[in-house]
């Protein structure tokens, strides 16, 4: 409601906050301010139906609704939309397994084949890794991979060779 003195009613304030938080969310894509916009939208209707509610009480209700939405629905929405850091390019190599195509000598470089590409590689602990042994990529340092030998499993002896990709 608009008073005779030109004061703006709380419905308009909440509606302005809905617009503000929505614009901020459109520029950030963090699924944070969208919950504040939803809480402000709820407050538009609450302030219409509960006209006797004081401004401090409305602000407390807004903060409570925002907190509940952030705490309980944001994690669900992030999982649903798969938000967060997606590994791309060389970051996606970490954790993959690759066969050694050129033996890695003790404290020397060798080569591994990952996704059809040959990469220079060194052993993380400085030990040698024989040709054909399967190793795990631990990190990328410049243009070389730091790897460790994958422990033998399923009855495969320590010297069991992997097929090249």
mmCIF file of C-alpha atoms in Angstrom:
data_model
loop_
_atom_site.group_PDB
_atom_site.id
_atom_site.type_symbol
_atom_site.label_atom_id
_atom_site.label_comp_id
_atom_site.label_asym_id
_atom_site.label_seq_id
_atom_site.Cartn_x
_atom_site.Cartn_y
_atom_site.Cartn_z
ATOM 1 C CA UNK A 1 0.000 0.000 0.000
ATOM 2 C CA UNK A 2 1.194 3.527 -0.741
ATOM 3 C CA UNK A 3 0.657 6.122 1.977
ATOM 4 C CA UNK A 4 -0.247 9.771 1.508
ATOM 5 C CA UNK A 5 3.243 10.886 2.482
ATOM 6 C CA UNK A 6 4.944 9.141 -0.400
ATOM 7 C CA UNK A 7 6.564 6.405 1.645
ATOM 8 C CA UNK A 8 7.148 3.234 -0.304
ATOM 9 C CA UNK A 9 5.435 0.160 1.088
ATOM 10 C CA UNK A 10 7.413 -2.955 1.970
ATOM 11 C CA UNK A 11 5.824 -4.899 -0.914
ATOM 12 C CA UNK A 12 7.667 -2.644 -3.353
ATOM 13 C CA UNK A 13 10.904 -2.953 -1.391
ATOM 14 C CA UNK A 14 10.672 -6.767 -1.494
ATOM 15 C CA UNK A 15 9.787 -6.695 -5.189
ATOM 16 C CA UNK A 16 12.840 -4.500 -5.842
ATOM 17 C CA UNK A 17 14.982 -6.996 -3.941
ATOM 18 C CA UNK A 18 13.583 -9.842 -6.080
ATOM 19 C CA UNK A 19 14.715 -7.978 -9.204
ATOM 20 C CA UNK A 20 18.106 -7.064 -7.700
ATOM 21 C CA UNK A 21 18.922 -10.599 -6.522
ATOM 22 C CA UNK A 22 17.755 -12.080 -9.830
ATOM 23 C CA UNK A 23 20.011 -9.748 -11.810
ATOM 24 C CA UNK A 24 22.957 -10.598 -9.546
ATOM 25 C CA UNK A 25 22.303 -14.338 -10.004
ATOM 26 C CA UNK A 26 22.125 -13.954 -13.779
ATOM 27 C CA UNK A 27 25.641 -12.530 -13.697
ATOM 28 C CA UNK A 28 27.149 -14.994 -11.223
ATOM 29 C CA UNK A 29 25.520 -18.423 -11.799
ATOM 30 C CA UNK A 30 26.521 -19.524 -8.279
ATOM 31 C CA UNK A 31 23.046 -20.554 -7.119
ATOM 32 C CA UNK A 32 23.366 -18.240 -4.138
ATOM 33 C CA UNK A 33 21.359 -15.086 -4.715
ATOM 34 C CA UNK A 34 18.547 -16.993 -6.433
ATOM 35 C CA UNK A 35 17.528 -18.225 -2.971
ATOM 36 C CA UNK A 36 17.513 -14.650 -1.676
ATOM 37 C CA UNK A 37 15.320 -13.677 -4.642
ATOM 38 C CA UNK A 38 12.896 -16.494 -3.807
ATOM 39 C CA UNK A 39 12.814 -15.445 -0.152
ATOM 40 C CA UNK A 40 12.128 -11.845 -1.197
ATOM 41 C CA UNK A 41 9.329 -13.049 -3.501
ATOM 42 C CA UNK A 42 7.768 -14.932 -0.588
ATOM 43 C CA UNK A 43 8.067 -11.743 1.461
ATOM 44 C CA UNK A 44 6.139 -9.774 -1.197
ATOM 45 C CA UNK A 45 3.130 -12.004 -0.555
ATOM 46 C CA UNK A 46 3.622 -12.200 3.205
ATOM 47 C CA UNK A 47 3.786 -8.408 3.474
ATOM 48 C CA UNK A 48 0.547 -8.170 1.439
ATOM 49 C CA UNK A 49 -1.347 -10.564 3.667
ATOM 50 C CA UNK A 50 0.247 -9.622 6.979
ATOM 51 C CA UNK A 51 0.078 -5.830 6.762
ATOM 52 C CA UNK A 52 0.574 -5.368 10.504
ATOM 53 C CA UNK A 53 3.967 -7.077 10.420
ATOM 54 C CA UNK A 54 6.703 -4.614 11.380
ATOM 55 C CA UNK A 55 9.702 -4.009 9.132
ATOM 56 C CA UNK A 56 12.197 -5.615 11.565
ATOM 57 C CA UNK A 57 9.939 -8.684 11.810
ATOM 58 C CA UNK A 58 9.763 -8.891 8.002
ATOM 59 C CA UNK A 59 13.541 -8.666 7.767
ATOM 60 C CA UNK A 60 13.947 -11.488 10.320
ATOM 61 C CA UNK A 61 11.464 -13.659 8.429
ATOM 62 C CA UNK A 62 13.320 -12.903 5.171
ATOM 63 C CA UNK A 63 16.638 -13.901 6.736
ATOM 64 C CA UNK A 64 15.141 -17.109 8.145
ATOM 65 C CA UNK A 65 13.583 -18.095 4.798
ATOM 66 C CA UNK A 66 16.850 -17.285 2.993
ATOM 67 C CA UNK A 67 18.879 -19.383 5.421
ATOM 68 C CA UNK A 68 16.536 -22.353 5.105
ATOM 69 C CA UNK A 69 16.594 -22.165 1.305
ATOM 70 C CA UNK A 70 20.379 -21.819 1.171
ATOM 71 C CA UNK A 71 21.086 -24.613 3.623
ATOM 72 C CA UNK A 72 18.587 -27.192 2.407
ATOM 73 C CA UNK A 73 17.980 -26.569 -1.274
ATOM 74 C CA UNK A 74 21.264 -25.211 -2.648
ATOM 75 C CA UNK A 75 23.170 -28.519 -2.262
ATOM 76 C CA UNK A 76 20.333 -30.371 -3.994
ATOM 77 C CA UNK A 77 20.262 -27.866 -6.839
ATOM 78 C CA UNK A 78 24.058 -27.969 -7.247
ATOM 79 C CA UNK A 79 23.931 -31.746 -7.564
ATOM 80 C CA UNK A 80 21.003 -31.604 -9.967
ATOM 81 C CA UNK A 81 22.669 -29.029 -12.221
ATOM 82 C CA UNK A 82 26.151 -30.524 -11.665
ATOM 83 C CA UNK A 83 27.535 -27.162 -10.685
ATOM 84 C CA UNK A 84 31.064 -26.710 -9.488
ATOM 85 C CA UNK A 85 34.433 -27.354 -10.956
ATOM 86 C CA UNK A 86 34.447 -29.577 -14.015
ATOM 87 C CA UNK A 87 37.854 -30.905 -14.900
ATOM 88 C CA UNK A 88 38.866 -30.091 -18.446
ATOM 89 C CA UNK A 89 41.974 -30.406 -20.596
ATOM 90 C CA UNK A 90 45.045 -31.520 -18.653
ATOM 91 C CA UNK A 91 43.219 -31.358 -15.304
ATOM 92 C CA UNK A 92 41.049 -34.245 -16.497
ATOM 93 C CA UNK A 93 44.142 -36.476 -16.839
ATOM 94 C CA UNK A 94 44.751 -36.636 -13.082
ATOM 95 C CA UNK A 95 43.520 -39.951 -11.707
ATOM 96 C CA UNK A 96 43.474 -41.732 -15.070
ATOM 97 C CA UNK A 97 45.480 -44.894 -15.691
ATOM 98 C CA UNK A 98 47.930 -45.152 -18.576
ATOM 99 C CA UNK A 99 50.367 -47.758 -19.874
ATOM 100 C CA UNK A 100 54.073 -46.971 -20.032
ATOM 101 C CA UNK A 101 55.162 -46.948 -23.712
ATOM 102 C CA UNK A 102 58.776 -45.970 -23.033
ATOM 103 C CA UNK A 103 60.280 -47.254 -19.803
ATOM 104 C CA UNK A 104 60.699 -44.710 -17.032
ATOM 105 C CA UNK A 105 64.224 -45.146 -15.678
ATOM 106 C CA UNK A 106 65.136 -44.300 -12.102
ATOM 107 C CA UNK A 107 65.003 -40.466 -11.815
ATOM 108 C CA UNK A 108 64.597 -40.213 -15.623
ATOM 109 C CA UNK A 109 61.752 -39.441 -18.007
ATOM 110 C CA UNK A 110 59.816 -42.035 -19.914
ATOM 111 C CA UNK A 111 56.545 -41.928 -21.808
ATOM 112 C CA UNK A 112 52.953 -42.967 -21.196
ATOM 113 C CA UNK A 113 49.986 -43.122 -23.550
ATOM 114 C CA UNK A 114 46.817 -41.341 -22.428
ATOM 115 C CA UNK A 115 43.715 -40.926 -24.575
ATOM 116 C CA UNK A 116 45.730 -41.843 -27.641
ATOM 117 C CA UNK A 117 48.445 -39.250 -26.949
ATOM 118 C CA UNK A 118 52.012 -39.848 -25.836
ATOM 119 C CA UNK A 119 53.126 -37.816 -22.807
ATOM 120 C CA UNK A 120 56.509 -37.486 -21.102
ATOM 121 C CA UNK A 121 56.313 -38.956 -17.644
ATOM 122 C CA UNK A 122 58.373 -39.271 -14.483
ATOM 123 C CA UNK A 123 57.850 -41.477 -11.467
ATOM 124 C CA UNK A 124 56.552 -39.680 -8.376
ATOM 125 C CA UNK A 125 58.972 -41.477 -6.072
ATOM 126 C CA UNK A 126 61.899 -41.543 -8.523
ATOM 127 C CA UNK A 127 61.720 -45.301 -9.070
ATOM 128 C CA UNK A 128 61.776 -46.930 -12.478
ATOM 129 C CA UNK A 129 58.640 -48.257 -14.170
ATOM 130 C CA UNK A 130 59.011 -50.899 -16.881
ATOM 131 C CA UNK A 131 57.538 -50.796 -20.366
ATOM 132 C CA UNK A 132 53.863 -51.824 -20.472
ATOM 133 C CA UNK A 133 53.223 -51.408 -16.746
ATOM 134 C CA UNK A 134 50.022 -49.594 -15.874
ATOM 135 C CA UNK A 135 50.420 -46.389 -13.893
ATOM 136 C CA UNK A 136 48.184 -43.719 -12.383
ATOM 137 C CA UNK A 137 48.591 -40.036 -13.215
ATOM 138 C CA UNK A 138 49.045 -38.052 -10.003
ATOM 139 C CA UNK A 139 49.577 -34.554 -11.395
ATOM 140 C CA UNK A 140 50.660 -32.562 -14.422
ATOM 141 C CA UNK A 141 53.823 -30.468 -14.210
ATOM 142 C CA UNK A 142 54.206 -28.365 -17.316
ATOM 143 C CA UNK A 143 54.255 -30.823 -20.236
ATOM 144 C CA UNK A 144 55.099 -33.948 -18.241
ATOM 145 C CA UNK A 145 53.002 -36.244 -16.123
ATOM 146 C CA UNK A 146 53.963 -37.385 -12.649
ATOM 147 C CA UNK A 147 52.867 -41.013 -12.285
ATOM 148 C CA UNK A 148 53.015 -43.933 -9.897
ATOM 149 C CA UNK A 149 52.813 -47.610 -10.679
ATOM 150 C CA UNK A 150 49.373 -49.080 -10.059
ATOM 151 C CA UNK A 151 49.578 -51.958 -7.571
ATOM 152 C CA UNK A 152 48.894 -55.374 -9.101
ATOM 153 C CA UNK A 153 45.439 -56.790 -8.393
ATOM 154 C CA UNK A 154 43.083 -59.597 -9.397
ATOM 155 C CA UNK A 155 45.844 -62.202 -9.391
ATOM 156 C CA UNK A 156 48.006 -60.180 -11.786
ATOM 157 C CA UNK A 157 51.659 -60.430 -10.827
ATOM 158 C CA UNK A 158 53.704 -57.262 -10.231
ATOM 159 C CA UNK A 159 55.220 -57.517 -13.693
ATOM 160 C CA UNK A 160 51.867 -58.005 -15.451
ATOM 161 C CA UNK A 161 51.792 -55.945 -18.648
ATOM 162 C CA UNK A 162 48.807 -53.894 -19.804
ATOM 163 C CA UNK A 163 47.735 -53.653 -23.408
ATOM 164 C CA UNK A 164 48.547 -50.341 -25.012
ATOM 165 C CA UNK A 165 45.558 -48.138 -25.802
#
